[in-house]
GROMACS .gro file of C-alpha atoms in nm:
model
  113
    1UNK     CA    1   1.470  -2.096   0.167
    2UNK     CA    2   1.407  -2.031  -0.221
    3UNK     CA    3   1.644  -1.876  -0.388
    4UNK     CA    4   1.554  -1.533  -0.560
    5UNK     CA    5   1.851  -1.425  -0.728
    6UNK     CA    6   1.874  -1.152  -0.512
    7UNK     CA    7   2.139  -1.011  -0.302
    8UNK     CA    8   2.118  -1.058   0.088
    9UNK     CA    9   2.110  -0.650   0.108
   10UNK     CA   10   1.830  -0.631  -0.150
   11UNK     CA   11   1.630  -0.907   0.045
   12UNK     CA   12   1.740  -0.766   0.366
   13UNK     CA   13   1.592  -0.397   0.261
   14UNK     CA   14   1.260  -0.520   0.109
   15UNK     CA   15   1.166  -0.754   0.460
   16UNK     CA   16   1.253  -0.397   0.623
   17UNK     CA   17   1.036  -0.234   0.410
   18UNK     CA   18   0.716  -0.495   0.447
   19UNK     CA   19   0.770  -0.418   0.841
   20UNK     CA   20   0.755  -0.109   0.783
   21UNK     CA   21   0.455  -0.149   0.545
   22UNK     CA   22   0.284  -0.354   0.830
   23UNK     CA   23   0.352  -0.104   1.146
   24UNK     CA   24   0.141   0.132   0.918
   25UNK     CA   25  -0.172  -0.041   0.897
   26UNK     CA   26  -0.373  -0.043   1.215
   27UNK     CA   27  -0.447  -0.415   1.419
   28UNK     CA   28  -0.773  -0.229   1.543
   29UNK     CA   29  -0.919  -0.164   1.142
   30UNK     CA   30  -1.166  -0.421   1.103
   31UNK     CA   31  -1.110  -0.415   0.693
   32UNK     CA   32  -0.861  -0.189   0.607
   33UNK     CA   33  -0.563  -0.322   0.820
   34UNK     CA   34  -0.258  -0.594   0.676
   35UNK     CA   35  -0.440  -0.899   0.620
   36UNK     CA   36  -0.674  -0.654   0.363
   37UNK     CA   37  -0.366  -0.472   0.189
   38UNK     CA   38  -0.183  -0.850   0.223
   39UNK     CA   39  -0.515  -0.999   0.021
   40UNK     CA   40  -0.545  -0.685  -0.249
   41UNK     CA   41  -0.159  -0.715  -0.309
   42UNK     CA   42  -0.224  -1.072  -0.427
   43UNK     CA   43  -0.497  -1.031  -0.606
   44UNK     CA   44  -0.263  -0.775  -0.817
   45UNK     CA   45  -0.021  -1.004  -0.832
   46UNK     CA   46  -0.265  -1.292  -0.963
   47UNK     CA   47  -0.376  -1.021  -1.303
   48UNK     CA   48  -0.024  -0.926  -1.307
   49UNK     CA   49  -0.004  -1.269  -1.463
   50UNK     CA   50  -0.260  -1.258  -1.669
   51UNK     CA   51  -0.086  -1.310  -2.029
   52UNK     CA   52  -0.205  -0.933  -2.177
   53UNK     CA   53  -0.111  -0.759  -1.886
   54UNK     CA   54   0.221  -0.951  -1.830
   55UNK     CA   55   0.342  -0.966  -2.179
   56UNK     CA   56   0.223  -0.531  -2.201
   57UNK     CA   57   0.434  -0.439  -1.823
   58UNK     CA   58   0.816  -0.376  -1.753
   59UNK     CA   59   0.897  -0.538  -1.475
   60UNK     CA   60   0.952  -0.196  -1.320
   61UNK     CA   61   0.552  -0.160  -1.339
   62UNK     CA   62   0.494  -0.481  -1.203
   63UNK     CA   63   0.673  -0.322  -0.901
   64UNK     CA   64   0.522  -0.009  -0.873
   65UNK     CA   65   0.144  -0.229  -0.896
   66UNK     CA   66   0.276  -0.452  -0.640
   67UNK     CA   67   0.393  -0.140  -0.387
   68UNK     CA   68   0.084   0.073  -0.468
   69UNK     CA   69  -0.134  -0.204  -0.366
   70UNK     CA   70   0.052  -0.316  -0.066
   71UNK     CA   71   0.035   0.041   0.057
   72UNK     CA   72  -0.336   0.156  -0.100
   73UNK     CA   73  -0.443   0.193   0.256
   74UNK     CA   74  -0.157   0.299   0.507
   75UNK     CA   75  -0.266   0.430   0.812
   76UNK     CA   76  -0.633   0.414   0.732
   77UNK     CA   77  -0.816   0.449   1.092
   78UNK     CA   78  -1.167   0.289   0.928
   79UNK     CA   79  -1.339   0.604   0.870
   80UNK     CA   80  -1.453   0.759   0.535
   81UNK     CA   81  -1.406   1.151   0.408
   82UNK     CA   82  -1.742   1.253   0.497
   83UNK     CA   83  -1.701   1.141   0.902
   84UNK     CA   84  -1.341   1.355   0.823
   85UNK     CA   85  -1.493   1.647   0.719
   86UNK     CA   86  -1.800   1.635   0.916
   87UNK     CA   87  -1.596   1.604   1.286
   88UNK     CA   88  -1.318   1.856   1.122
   89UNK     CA   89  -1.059   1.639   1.143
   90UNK     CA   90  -0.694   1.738   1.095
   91UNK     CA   91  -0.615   1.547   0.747
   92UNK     CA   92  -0.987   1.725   0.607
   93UNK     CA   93  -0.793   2.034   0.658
   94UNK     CA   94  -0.423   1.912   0.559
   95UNK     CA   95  -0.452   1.799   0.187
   96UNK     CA   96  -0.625   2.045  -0.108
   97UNK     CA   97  -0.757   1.744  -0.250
   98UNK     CA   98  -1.174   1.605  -0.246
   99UNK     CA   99  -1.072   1.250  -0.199
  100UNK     CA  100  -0.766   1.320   0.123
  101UNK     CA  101  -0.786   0.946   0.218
  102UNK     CA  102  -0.559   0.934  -0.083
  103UNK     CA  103  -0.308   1.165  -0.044
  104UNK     CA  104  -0.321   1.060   0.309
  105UNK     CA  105  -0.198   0.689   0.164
  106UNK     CA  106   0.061   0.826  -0.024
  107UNK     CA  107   0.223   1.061   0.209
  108UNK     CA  108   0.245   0.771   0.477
  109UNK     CA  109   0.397   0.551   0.204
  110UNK     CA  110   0.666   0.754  -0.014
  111UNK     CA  111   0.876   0.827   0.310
  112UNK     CA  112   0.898   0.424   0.365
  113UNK     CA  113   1.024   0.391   0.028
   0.00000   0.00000   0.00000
């Protein structure tokens, strides 16, 4: 195993929290399932390198783009808003927002941080 620097505990938390990440996203999503937030989370990490944008982030903010595209999707059952709104489903109702497929992301993500 490569050595990170970090502490067992700190290694042992993040794995826990990439589990977690994973038991969010849905095997039976064609597109938006693991492999899809797996593939977006590297491509963010790949212009996270890019010189301008490495040399202009914290390291903290390489974080937070890492997590926010490792979780862009959670629990996304492969519909869009319109089918939500149009079959009056719960989370068209739940969030105040135009655009709930985002909020719906979020909430499902902040409580695994």
């Amino acid at each position: 195993m490569i050595s990170s620097g970090a502490s067992d505990s700190i290694l042992c938390a993040f794995s826990h929290f990439l589990s977690l990440v994973e038991a969010n996203y849905h095997e039976s999503n064609p597109y938006h399932n693991a492999v899809h937030a797996a593939d977006v989370t590297q491509s963010m990490h790949c212009l996270l390198q890019e010189t301008e944008i490495y040399n202009a982030t914290s390291d903290l903010e390489k974080m937070i783009a890492l997590v926010a595209a490792l979780t862009h999707d959670l629990d996304h059952p492969g519909v869009n808003n319109a089918f939500l709104m149009i079959t009056e489903n719960h989370l068209a109702t739940l969030y105040e927002v135009n655009n709930f497929w985002i909020a719906e992301h979020l909430s499902t993500g902040e409580p695994l941080l």
